[in-house]
Short mmCIF file of C-alpha atoms and ligand atoms in Angstrom, two decimals:
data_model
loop_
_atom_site.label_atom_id
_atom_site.label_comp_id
_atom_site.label_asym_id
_atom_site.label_seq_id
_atom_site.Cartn_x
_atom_site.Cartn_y
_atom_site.Cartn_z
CA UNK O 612 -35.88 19.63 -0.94
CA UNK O 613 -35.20 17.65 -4.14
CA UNK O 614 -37.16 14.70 -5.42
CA UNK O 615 -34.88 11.68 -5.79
CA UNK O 616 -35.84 10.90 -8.91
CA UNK O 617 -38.08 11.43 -11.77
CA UNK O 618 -39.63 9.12 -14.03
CA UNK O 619 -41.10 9.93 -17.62
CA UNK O 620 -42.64 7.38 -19.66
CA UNK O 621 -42.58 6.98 -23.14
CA UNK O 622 -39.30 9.17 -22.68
CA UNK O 623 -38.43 11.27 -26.01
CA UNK O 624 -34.08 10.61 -26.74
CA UNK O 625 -34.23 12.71 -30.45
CA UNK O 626 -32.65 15.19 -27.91
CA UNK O 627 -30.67 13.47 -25.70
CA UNK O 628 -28.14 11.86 -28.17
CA UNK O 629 -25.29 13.84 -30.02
CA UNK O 630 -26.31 11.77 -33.27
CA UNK O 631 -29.82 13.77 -33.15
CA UNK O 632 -31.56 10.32 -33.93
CA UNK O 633 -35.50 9.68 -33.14
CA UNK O 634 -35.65 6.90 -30.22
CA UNK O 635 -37.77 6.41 -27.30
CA UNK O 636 -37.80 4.69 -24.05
CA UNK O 637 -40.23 2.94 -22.50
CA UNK O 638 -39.07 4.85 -18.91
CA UNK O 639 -36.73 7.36 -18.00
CA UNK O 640 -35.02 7.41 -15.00
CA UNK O 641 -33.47 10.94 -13.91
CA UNK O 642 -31.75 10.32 -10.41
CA UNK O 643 -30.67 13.46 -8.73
CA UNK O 644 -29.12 12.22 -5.68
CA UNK O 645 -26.36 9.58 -6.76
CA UNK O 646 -25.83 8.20 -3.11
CA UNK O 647 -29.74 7.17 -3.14
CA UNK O 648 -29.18 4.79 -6.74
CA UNK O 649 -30.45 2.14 -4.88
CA UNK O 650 -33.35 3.93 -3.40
CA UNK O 651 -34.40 5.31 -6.24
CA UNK O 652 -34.47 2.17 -8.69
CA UNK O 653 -36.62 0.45 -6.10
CA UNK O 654 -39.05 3.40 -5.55
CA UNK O 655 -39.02 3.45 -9.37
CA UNK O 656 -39.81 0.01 -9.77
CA UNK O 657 -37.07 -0.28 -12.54
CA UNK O 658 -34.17 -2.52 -10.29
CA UNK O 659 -34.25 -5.74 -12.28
CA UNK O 660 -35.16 -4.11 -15.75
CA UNK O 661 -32.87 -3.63 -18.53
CA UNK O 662 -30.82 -0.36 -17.77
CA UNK O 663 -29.00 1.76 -20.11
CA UNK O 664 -27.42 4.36 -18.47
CA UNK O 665 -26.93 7.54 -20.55
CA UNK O 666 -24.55 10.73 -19.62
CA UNK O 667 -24.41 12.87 -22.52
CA UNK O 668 -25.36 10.39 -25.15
CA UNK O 669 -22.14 11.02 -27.12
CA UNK O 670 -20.68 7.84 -27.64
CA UNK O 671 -23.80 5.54 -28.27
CA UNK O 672 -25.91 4.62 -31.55
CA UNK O 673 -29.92 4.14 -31.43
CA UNK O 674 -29.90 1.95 -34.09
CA UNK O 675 -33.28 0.74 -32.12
CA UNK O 676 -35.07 1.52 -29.18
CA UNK O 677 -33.73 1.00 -25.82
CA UNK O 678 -35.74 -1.73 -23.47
CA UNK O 679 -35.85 -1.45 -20.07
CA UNK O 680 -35.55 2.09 -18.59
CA UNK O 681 -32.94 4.49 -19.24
CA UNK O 682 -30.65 5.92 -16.05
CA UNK O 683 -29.09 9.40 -16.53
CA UNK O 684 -27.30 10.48 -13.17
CA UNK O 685 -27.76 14.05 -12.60
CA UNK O 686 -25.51 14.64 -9.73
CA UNK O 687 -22.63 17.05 -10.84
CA UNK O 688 -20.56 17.97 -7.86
CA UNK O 689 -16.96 18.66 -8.20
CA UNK O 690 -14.32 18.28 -4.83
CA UNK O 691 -10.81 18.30 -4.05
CA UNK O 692 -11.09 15.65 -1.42
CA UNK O 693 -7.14 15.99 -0.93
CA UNK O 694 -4.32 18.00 -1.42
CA UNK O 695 -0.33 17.62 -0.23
CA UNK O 696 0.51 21.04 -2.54
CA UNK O 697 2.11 19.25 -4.95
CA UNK O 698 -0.44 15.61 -5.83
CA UNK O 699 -4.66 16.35 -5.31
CA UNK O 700 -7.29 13.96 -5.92
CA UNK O 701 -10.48 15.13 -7.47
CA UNK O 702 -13.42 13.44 -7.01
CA UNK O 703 -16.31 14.52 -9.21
CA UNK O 704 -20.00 13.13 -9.36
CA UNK O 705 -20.60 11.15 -12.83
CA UNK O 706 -23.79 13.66 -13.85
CA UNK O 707 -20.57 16.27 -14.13
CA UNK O 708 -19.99 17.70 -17.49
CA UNK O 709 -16.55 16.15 -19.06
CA UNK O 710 -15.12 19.50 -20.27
CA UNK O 711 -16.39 21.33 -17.88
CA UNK O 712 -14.63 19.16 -15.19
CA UNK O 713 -11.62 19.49 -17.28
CA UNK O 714 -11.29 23.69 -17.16
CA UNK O 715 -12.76 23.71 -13.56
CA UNK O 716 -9.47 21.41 -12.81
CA UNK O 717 -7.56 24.34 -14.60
CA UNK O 718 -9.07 27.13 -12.33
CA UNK O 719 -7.71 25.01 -9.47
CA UNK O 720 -4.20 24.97 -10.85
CA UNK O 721 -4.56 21.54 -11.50
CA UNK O 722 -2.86 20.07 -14.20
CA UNK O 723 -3.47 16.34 -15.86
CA UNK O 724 -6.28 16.87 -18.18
CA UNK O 725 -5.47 19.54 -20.39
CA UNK O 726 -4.82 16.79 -23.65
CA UNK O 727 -8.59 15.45 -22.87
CA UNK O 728 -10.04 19.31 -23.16
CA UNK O 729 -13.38 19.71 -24.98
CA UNK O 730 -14.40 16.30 -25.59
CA UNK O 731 -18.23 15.82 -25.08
CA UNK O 732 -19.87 13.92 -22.66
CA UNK O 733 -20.32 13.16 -19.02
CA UNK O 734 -17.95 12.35 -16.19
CA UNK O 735 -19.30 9.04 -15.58
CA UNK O 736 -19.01 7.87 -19.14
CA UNK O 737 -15.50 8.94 -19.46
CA UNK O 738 -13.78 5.42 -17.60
CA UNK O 739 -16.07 3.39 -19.71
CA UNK O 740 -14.95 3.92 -22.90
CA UNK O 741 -11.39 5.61 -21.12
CA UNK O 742 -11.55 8.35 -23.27
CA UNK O 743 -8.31 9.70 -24.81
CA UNK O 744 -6.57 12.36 -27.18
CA UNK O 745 -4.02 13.78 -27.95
CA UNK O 746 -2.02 11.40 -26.24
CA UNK O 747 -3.64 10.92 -23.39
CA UNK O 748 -6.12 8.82 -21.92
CA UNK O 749 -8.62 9.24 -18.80
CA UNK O 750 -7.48 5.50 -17.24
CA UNK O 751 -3.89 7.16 -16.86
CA UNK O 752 -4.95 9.72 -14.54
CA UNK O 753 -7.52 7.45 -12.37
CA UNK O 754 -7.22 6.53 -8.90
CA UNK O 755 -10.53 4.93 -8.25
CA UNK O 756 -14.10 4.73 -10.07
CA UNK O 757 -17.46 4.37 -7.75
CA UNK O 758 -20.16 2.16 -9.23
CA UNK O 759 -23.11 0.55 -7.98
CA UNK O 760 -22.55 -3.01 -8.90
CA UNK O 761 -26.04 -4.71 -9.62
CA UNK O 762 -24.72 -8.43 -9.49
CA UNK O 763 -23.84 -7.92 -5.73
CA UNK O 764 -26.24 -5.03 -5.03
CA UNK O 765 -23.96 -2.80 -3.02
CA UNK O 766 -21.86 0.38 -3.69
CA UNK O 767 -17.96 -0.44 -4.62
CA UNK O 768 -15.00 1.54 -5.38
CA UNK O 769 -12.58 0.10 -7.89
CA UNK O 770 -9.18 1.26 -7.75
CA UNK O 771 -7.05 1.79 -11.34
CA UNK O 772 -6.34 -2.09 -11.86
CA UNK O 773 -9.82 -3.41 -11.48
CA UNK O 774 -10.57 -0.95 -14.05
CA UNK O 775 -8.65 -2.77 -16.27
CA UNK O 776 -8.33 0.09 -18.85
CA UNK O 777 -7.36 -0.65 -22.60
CA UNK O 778 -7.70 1.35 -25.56
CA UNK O 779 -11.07 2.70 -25.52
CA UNK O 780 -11.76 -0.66 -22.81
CA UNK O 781 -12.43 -1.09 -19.65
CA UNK O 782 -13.94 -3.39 -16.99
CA UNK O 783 -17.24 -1.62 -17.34
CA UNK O 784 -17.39 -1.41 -21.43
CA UNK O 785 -17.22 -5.77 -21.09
CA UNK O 786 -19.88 -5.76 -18.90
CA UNK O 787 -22.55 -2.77 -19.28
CA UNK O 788 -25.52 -4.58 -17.64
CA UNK O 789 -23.39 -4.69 -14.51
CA UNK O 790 -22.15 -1.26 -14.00
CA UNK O 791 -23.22 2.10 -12.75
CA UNK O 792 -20.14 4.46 -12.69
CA UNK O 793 -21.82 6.86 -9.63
CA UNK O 794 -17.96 8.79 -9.44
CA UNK O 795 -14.55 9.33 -10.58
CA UNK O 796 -11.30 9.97 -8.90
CA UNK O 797 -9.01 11.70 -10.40
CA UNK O 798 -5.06 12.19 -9.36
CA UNK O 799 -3.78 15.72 -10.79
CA UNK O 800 -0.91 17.73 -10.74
CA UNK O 801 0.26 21.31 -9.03
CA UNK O 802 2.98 21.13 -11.65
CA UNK O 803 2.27 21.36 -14.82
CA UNK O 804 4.27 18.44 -17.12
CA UNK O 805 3.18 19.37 -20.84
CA UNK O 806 2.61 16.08 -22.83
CA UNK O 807 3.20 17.76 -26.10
CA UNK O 808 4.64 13.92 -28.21
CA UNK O 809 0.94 13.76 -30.18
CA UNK O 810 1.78 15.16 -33.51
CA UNK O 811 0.28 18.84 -34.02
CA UNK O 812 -0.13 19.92 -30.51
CA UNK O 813 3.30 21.60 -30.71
CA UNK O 814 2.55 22.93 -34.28
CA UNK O 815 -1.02 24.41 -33.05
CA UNK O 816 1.46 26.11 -30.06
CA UNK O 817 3.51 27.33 -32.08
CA UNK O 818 1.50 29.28 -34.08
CA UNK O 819 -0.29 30.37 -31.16
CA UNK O 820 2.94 31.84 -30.22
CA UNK O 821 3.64 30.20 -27.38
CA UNK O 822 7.14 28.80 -26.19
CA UNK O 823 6.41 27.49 -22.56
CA UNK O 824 3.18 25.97 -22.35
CA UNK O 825 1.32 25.63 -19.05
CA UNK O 826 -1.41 23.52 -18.44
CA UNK O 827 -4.03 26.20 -19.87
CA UNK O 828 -2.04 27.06 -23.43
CA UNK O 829 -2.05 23.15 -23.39
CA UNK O 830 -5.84 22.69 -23.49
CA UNK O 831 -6.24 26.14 -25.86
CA UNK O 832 -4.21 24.00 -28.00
CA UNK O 833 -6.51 21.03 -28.03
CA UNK O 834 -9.61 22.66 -28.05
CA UNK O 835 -8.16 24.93 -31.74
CA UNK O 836 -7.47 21.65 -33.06
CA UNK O 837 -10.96 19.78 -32.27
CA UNK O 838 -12.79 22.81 -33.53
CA UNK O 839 -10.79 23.00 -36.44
CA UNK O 840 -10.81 18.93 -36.93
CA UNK O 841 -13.94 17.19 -35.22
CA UNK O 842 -17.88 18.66 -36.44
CA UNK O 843 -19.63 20.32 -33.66
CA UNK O 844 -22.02 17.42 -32.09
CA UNK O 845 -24.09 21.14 -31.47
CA UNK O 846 -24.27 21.72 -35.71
CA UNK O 847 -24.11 18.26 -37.35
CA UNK O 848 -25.26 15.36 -35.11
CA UNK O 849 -22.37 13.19 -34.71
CA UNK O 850 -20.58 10.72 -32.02
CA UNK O 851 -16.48 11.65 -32.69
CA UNK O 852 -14.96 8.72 -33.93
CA UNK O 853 -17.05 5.87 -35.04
CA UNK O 854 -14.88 3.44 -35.59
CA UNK O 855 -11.51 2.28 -33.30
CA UNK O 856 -8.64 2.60 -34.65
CA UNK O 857 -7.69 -1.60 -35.49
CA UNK O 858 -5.11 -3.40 -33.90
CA UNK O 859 -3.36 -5.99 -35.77
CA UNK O 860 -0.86 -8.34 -35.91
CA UNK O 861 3.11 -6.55 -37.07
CA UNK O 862 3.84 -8.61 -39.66
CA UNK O 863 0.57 -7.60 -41.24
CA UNK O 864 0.97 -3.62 -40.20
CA UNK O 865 4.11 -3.99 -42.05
CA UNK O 866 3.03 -5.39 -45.33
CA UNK O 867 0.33 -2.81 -45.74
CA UNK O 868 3.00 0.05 -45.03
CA UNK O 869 5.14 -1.53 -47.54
CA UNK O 870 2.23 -1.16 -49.84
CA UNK O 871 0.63 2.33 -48.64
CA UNK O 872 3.53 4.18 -47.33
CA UNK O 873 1.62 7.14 -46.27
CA UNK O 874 -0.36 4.43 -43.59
CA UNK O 875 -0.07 6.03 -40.28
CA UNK O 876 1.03 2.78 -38.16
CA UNK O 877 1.26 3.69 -34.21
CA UNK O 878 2.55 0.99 -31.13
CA UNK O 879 0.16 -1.55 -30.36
CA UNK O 880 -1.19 -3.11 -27.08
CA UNK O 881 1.98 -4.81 -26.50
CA UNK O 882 4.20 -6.67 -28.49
CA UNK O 883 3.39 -7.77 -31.84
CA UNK O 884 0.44 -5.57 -32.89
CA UNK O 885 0.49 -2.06 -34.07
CA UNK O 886 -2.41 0.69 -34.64
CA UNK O 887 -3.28 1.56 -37.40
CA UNK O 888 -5.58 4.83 -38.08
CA UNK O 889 -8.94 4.12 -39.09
CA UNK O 890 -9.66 7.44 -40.64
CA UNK O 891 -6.56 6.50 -43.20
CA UNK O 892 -7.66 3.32 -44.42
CA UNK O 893 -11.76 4.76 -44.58
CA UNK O 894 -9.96 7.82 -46.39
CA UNK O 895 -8.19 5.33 -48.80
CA UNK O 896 -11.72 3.92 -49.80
CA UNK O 897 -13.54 7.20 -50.90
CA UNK O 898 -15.57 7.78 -47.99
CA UNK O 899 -14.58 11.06 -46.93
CA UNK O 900 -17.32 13.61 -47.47
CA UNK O 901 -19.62 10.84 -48.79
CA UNK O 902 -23.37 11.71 -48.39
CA UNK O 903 -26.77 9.74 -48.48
CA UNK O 904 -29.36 11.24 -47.76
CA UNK O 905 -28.80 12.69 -44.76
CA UNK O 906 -26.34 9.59 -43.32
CA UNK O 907 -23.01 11.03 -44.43
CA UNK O 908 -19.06 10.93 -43.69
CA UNK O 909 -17.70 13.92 -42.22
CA UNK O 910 -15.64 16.23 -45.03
CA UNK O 911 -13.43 17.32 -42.27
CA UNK O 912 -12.80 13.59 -41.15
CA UNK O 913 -12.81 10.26 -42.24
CA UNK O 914 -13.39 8.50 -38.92
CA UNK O 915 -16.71 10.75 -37.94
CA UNK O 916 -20.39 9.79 -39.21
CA UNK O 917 -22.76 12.73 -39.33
CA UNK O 918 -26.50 13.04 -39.33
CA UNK O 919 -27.36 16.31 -41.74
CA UNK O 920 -30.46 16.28 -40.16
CA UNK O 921 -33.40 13.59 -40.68
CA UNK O 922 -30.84 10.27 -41.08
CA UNK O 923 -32.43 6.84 -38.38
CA UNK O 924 -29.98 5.02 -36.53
CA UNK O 925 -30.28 2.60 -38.52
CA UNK O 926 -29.44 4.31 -41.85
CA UNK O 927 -26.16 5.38 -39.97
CA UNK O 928 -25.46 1.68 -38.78
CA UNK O 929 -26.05 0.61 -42.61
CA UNK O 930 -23.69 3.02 -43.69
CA UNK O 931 -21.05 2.43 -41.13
CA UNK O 932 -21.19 -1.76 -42.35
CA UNK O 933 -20.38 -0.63 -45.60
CA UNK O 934 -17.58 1.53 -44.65
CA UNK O 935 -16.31 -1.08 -42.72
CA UNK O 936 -16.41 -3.92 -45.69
CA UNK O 937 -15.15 -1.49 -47.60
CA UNK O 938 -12.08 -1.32 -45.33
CA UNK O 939 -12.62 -5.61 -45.46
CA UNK O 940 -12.33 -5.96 -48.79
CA UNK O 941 -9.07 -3.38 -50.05
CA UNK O 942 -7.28 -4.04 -46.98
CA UNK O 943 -8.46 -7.21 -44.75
CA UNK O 944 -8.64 -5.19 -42.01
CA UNK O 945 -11.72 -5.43 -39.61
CA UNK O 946 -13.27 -2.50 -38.06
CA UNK O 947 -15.20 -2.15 -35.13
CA UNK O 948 -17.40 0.20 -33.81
CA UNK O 949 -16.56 2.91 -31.02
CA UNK O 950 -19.81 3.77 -30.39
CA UNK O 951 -22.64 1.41 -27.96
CA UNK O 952 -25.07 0.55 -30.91
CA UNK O 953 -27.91 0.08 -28.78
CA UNK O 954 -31.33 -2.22 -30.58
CA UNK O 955 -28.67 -3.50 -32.94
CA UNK O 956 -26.19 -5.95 -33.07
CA UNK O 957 -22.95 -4.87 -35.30
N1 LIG H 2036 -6.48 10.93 -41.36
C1 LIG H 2036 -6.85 10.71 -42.65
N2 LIG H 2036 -8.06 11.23 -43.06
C2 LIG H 2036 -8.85 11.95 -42.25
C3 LIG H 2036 -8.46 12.18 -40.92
C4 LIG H 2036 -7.26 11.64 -40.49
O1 LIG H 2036 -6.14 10.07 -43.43
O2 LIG H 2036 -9.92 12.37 -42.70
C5 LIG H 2036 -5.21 10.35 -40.90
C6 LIG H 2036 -4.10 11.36 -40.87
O3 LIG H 2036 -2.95 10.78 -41.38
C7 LIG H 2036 -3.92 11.64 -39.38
C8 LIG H 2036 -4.32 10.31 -38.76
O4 LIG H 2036 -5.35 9.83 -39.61
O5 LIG H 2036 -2.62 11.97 -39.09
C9 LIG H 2036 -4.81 10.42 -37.36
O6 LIG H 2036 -5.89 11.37 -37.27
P1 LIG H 2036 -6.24 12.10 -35.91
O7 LIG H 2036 -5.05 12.78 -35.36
O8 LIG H 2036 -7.44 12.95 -36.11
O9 LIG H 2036 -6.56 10.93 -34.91
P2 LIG H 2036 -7.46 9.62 -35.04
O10 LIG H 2036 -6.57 8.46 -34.81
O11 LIG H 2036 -8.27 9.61 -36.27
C10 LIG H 2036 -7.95 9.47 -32.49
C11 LIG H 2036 -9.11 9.33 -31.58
C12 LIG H 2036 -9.86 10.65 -31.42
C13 LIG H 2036 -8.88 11.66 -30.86
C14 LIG H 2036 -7.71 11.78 -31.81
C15 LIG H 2036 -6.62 12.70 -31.28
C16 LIG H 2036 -9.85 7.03 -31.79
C17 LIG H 2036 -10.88 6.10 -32.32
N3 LIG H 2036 -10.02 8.31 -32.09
O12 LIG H 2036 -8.45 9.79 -33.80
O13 LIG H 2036 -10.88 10.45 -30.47
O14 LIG H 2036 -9.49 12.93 -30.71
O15 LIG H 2036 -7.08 10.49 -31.99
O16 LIG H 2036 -5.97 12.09 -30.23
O17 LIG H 2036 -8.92 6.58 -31.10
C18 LIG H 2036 -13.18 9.83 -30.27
O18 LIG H 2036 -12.77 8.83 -29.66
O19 LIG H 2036 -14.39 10.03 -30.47
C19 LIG H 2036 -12.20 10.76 -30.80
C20 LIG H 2036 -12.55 11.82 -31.54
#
């Protein structure tokens, strides 16, 4: 039989972030049965600690060490819990590997994911932050998330509107001290409906050669262009995009396209704001390719900070201020952080 849990103290993170940054926690928490959460903070003696939960460390910043203990869910099981022939919900355990969910969905001949191919990560992270590309974004495809909610102590199951998904938002990105996302359900297709309107998807098909994309030549698609685009988190620590791109007010989107033409300016949150791409305006400043020491910009793109090697958490978080004064400064535009900076406040 399985242990619940295991706990490590003085836990070692160096290799348990995609950034590659030194960090330690005071406890580590490694839960292998999700449905026992509960059971296993209380045996653990960690309940009413601090918690930072950590999937696959991708989207987070040790700018300092974590207090508290550290929860990773380890749980990984994927299930089809129901299928008409046409509509099937997956539900999949938050330890689950993101991409690997993603092409195990495909081998089902279920389509709905394909645009959100090869990002890196876990399942349970990916409503938090409602992860997106190419078009495409997690919260769009949810029916339900299950958390363990620590303010009432008992096991919920939110369906898509208590969510409350924005870009890169949600109900459990407001309040992280709250939430443990245990599971995700996931509403897919039997028939596949291409969403080919993100720029360069039907270019990278194209030359691929092909003229009816499924599902799978969807996803092939994605995954040429992230290689080509985005630095390996396995070759040059990094976290994607470090910055969101800003939403701002039209009238001010419009002025700065009158004056920078070449601006990529995209539909806002509603009426009245537009997006404007980060990488552009960081781009515009110099940054691209910048290096120091080993806290750099990525050459292949603006928006992703790498660690060459030996670069703290807080070098990268000193860097990324600059950047984003920088951005202030030429074009009074504020940037924030995609990225949980955790022992740091941006
Ligand atoms: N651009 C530059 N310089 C660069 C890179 C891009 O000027 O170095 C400009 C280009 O004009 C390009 C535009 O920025 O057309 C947009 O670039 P890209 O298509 O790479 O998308 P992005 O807006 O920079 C967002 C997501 C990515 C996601 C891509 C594709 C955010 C913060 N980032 O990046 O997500 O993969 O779109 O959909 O929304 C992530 O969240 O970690 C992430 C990688």
């Amino acid at each position: 039989m399985t242990a619940l849990f295991r706990l490590l103290r003085d836990a070692d993170l160096a290799g348990r972030n995609t950034f590659g940054v030194a960090a330690r926690a005071p406890w580590l928490l490694e839960v292998n049965d999700t449905g026992s959460l509960a059971e296993a903070l209380d045996l653990a003696q960690v309940r009413d600690l601090p918690l930072l939960m950590l999937g696959g460390g991708s989207n987070l910043l040790f700018a300092g060490d974590p207090p508290g203990a550290v929860v990773a869910l380890r749980a990984a099981g994927l299930q089809v819990i129901a299928d008409d022939g046409v509509q099937a919900v997956v539900r999949a355990d938050a330890g689950a590997d993101w991409h690997g969910l993603v092409m195990w969905s495909l081998d089902q001949g279920l389509c709905g994911l394909e645009n959100l191919a090869l990002i890196p990560g876990s399942t349970g992270a990916a409503p938090i932050q409602n992860i997106g590309a190419y078009g495409v974004e997690v919260g769009e495809r949810i029916v339900a998330v299950e958390a363990w909610d620590r303010r009432a102590q008992r096991n919920v199951r939110l369906d898509r509107a208590a969510c409350a998904f924005g870009y890169r938002d949600s109900a459990f990105k407001r309040d992280p001290e709250r939430w443990i996302v245990t599971a995700v359900e996931l509403a897919l297709s039997r028939h596949a409906k291409p969403r080919l309107d993100y720029a360069g998807i039907g270019e990278e098909l194209a030359a691929m050669g092909v003229a009816t994309p499924g599902a799978r030549e969807v996803a092939e698609a994605v995954i040429r262009i992230r290689r080509r685009k985005l630095p390996d988190p396995a070759v040059v620590g990094n976290a994607g995009s470090f910055f969101k791109n800003p939403i701002v007010p039209a009238p001010l989107a419009q002025a700065l396209q009158a004056a920078h033409p070449r601006l990529p300016v995209f539909p806002g949150d509603g009426d009245g704001t537009r997006k404007l791409s980060a990488a552009w305006l960081i781009d515009a400043c110099g940054w691209k390719g910048a290096r120091e020491g080993d806290a750099g910009v990525s050459p292949a793109h603006a928006l992703v900070l790498v660690n060459h090697g030996a670069a703290t958490g807080l070098q990268l978080l000193d860097l990324a201020r600059r950047i984003a004064a920088s951005v202030q400064d030429r074009f009074g535009v504020a940037l924030e952080p995609e990225p949980r900076i955790v022992g740091a406040r941006w």
